Amino acid sequence: MTILCKFAREVRRARKQLGLTQEQVAETLSISSRWLQYIEAGKRKPGTVLTLNLIALLGIDGNNLQEEK
C-alpha cells in the first residue's frame, strides 16, 4: 500500500473518530469539501502545508504512514 493510500485512509479514520464531517474539516482548513473528498479517496496528494495541517488537526500519527516494504 502506498503512503498516499495510507494517508487517505488515516485522514478518513481520524476525522470520523473525532466525529467531524468533511465540511467541518474543510472549513477549518480553508479548503473545499470536494478537495478533502479527493484526499480521502486517495485521488489527490495534498501539499506539504495541508498535509501537516491535517495531521495536526486530526491528531494523525505520522509513524503509521511509513511505506511497507
PDB file of C-alpha atoms in Angstrom:
ATOM      1  CA  MET A   1       0.000   0.000   0.000  1.00  0.00           C
ATOM      2  CA  THR A   2       1.378   3.406  -0.935  1.00  0.00           C
ATOM      3  CA  ILE A   3       1.890   6.252   1.504  1.00  0.00           C
ATOM      4  CA  LEU A   4      -0.817   8.238  -0.299  1.00  0.00           C
ATOM      5  CA  CYS A   5      -3.361   5.432   0.219  1.00  0.00           C
ATOM      6  CA  LYS A   6      -2.367   5.053   3.861  1.00  0.00           C
ATOM      7  CA  PHE A   7      -2.664   8.786   4.412  1.00  0.00           C
ATOM      8  CA  ALA A   8      -6.089   8.870   2.748  1.00  0.00           C
ATOM      9  CA  ARG A   9      -7.329   6.028   4.919  1.00  0.00           C
ATOM     10  CA  GLU A  10      -5.880   7.585   8.071  1.00  0.00           C
ATOM     11  CA  VAL A  11      -7.422  11.017   7.363  1.00  0.00           C
ATOM     12  CA  ARG A  12     -10.853   9.448   6.915  1.00  0.00           C
ATOM     13  CA  ARG A  13     -10.482   7.247  10.015  1.00  0.00           C
ATOM     14  CA  ALA A  14      -9.270  10.083  12.246  1.00  0.00           C
ATOM     15  CA  ARG A  15     -11.933  12.505  11.026  1.00  0.00           C
ATOM     16  CA  LYS A  16     -14.717  10.013  11.701  1.00  0.00           C
ATOM     17  CA  GLN A  17     -13.257   9.075  15.081  1.00  0.00           C
ATOM     18  CA  LEU A  18     -13.386  12.749  16.060  1.00  0.00           C
ATOM     19  CA  GLY A  19     -16.986  12.947  14.851  1.00  0.00           C
ATOM     20  CA  LEU A  20     -16.219  15.614  12.258  1.00  0.00           C
ATOM     21  CA  THR A  21     -17.802  15.960   8.845  1.00  0.00           C
ATOM     22  CA  GLN A  22     -15.790  16.594   5.709  1.00  0.00           C
ATOM     23  CA  GLU A  23     -17.380  20.028   5.573  1.00  0.00           C
ATOM     24  CA  GLN A  24     -16.229  20.891   9.107  1.00  0.00           C
ATOM     25  CA  VAL A  25     -12.647  19.837   8.434  1.00  0.00           C
ATOM     26  CA  ALA A  26     -12.585  21.592   5.063  1.00  0.00           C
ATOM     27  CA  GLU A  27     -13.924  24.818   6.556  1.00  0.00           C
ATOM     28  CA  THR A  28     -11.374  24.719   9.391  1.00  0.00           C
ATOM     29  CA  LEU A  29      -8.548  24.279   6.887  1.00  0.00           C
ATOM     30  CA  SER A  30      -9.967  26.769   4.363  1.00  0.00           C
ATOM     31  CA  ILE A  31     -10.247  24.210   1.578  1.00  0.00           C
ATOM     32  CA  SER A  32     -13.270  22.920  -0.323  1.00  0.00           C
ATOM     33  CA  SER A  33     -15.048  19.816   0.890  1.00  0.00           C
ATOM     34  CA  ARG A  34     -14.558  18.396  -2.625  1.00  0.00           C
ATOM     35  CA  TRP A  35     -10.765  18.723  -2.224  1.00  0.00           C
ATOM     36  CA  LEU A  36     -10.972  16.835   1.087  1.00  0.00           C
ATOM     37  CA  GLN A  37     -13.083  14.154  -0.615  1.00  0.00           C
ATOM     38  CA  TYR A  38     -10.332  13.699  -3.216  1.00  0.00           C
ATOM     39  CA  ILE A  39      -7.689  13.472  -0.491  1.00  0.00           C
ATOM     40  CA  GLU A  40      -9.689  10.884   1.480  1.00  0.00           C
ATOM     41  CA  ALA A  41     -10.243   8.863  -1.695  1.00  0.00           C
ATOM     42  CA  GLY A  42      -6.505   8.872  -2.424  1.00  0.00           C
ATOM     43  CA  LYS A  43      -7.128  10.650  -5.741  1.00  0.00           C
ATOM     44  CA  ARG A  44      -5.153  13.792  -4.903  1.00  0.00           C
ATOM     45  CA  LYS A  45      -1.966  14.400  -2.983  1.00  0.00           C
ATOM     46  CA  PRO A  46      -2.153  17.388  -0.636  1.00  0.00           C
ATOM     47  CA  GLY A  47       0.765  19.780  -0.451  1.00  0.00           C
ATOM     48  CA  THR A  48       3.155  19.804   2.489  1.00  0.00           C
ATOM     49  CA  VAL A  49       1.401  22.566   4.442  1.00  0.00           C
ATOM     50  CA  LEU A  50      -2.035  20.981   4.035  1.00  0.00           C
ATOM     51  CA  THR A  51      -0.645  17.569   4.982  1.00  0.00           C
ATOM     52  CA  LEU A  52       0.875  18.994   8.157  1.00  0.00           C
ATOM     53  CA  ASN A  53      -2.349  20.853   8.961  1.00  0.00           C
ATOM     54  CA  LEU A  54      -4.414  17.675   8.527  1.00  0.00           C
ATOM     55  CA  ILE A  55      -2.001  15.734  10.748  1.00  0.00           C
ATOM     56  CA  ALA A  56      -2.182  18.410  13.446  1.00  0.00           C
ATOM     57  CA  LEU A  57      -5.960  18.916  13.268  1.00  0.00           C
ATOM     58  CA  LEU A  58      -6.850  15.232  13.258  1.00  0.00           C
ATOM     59  CA  GLY A  59      -4.062  14.006  15.541  1.00  0.00           C
ATOM     60  CA  ILE A  60      -2.678  11.592  12.974  1.00  0.00           C
ATOM     61  CA  ASP A  61       0.422   9.642  13.988  1.00  0.00           C
ATOM     62  CA  GLY A  62       2.903  10.035  11.142  1.00  0.00           C
ATOM     63  CA  ASN A  63       4.663   6.807  12.145  1.00  0.00           C
ATOM     64  CA  ASN A  64       1.659   4.841  10.865  1.00  0.00           C
ATOM     65  CA  LEU A  65       2.200   6.231   7.376  1.00  0.00           C
ATOM     66  CA  GLN A  66       5.520   4.619   6.541  1.00  0.00           C
ATOM     67  CA  GLU A  67       5.523   2.647   3.321  1.00  0.00           C
ATOM     68  CA  GLU A  68       5.561  -1.124   3.758  1.00  0.00           C
ATOM     69  CA  LYS A  69       8.495  -2.993   2.285  1.00  0.00           C
TER      70      LYS A  69
END
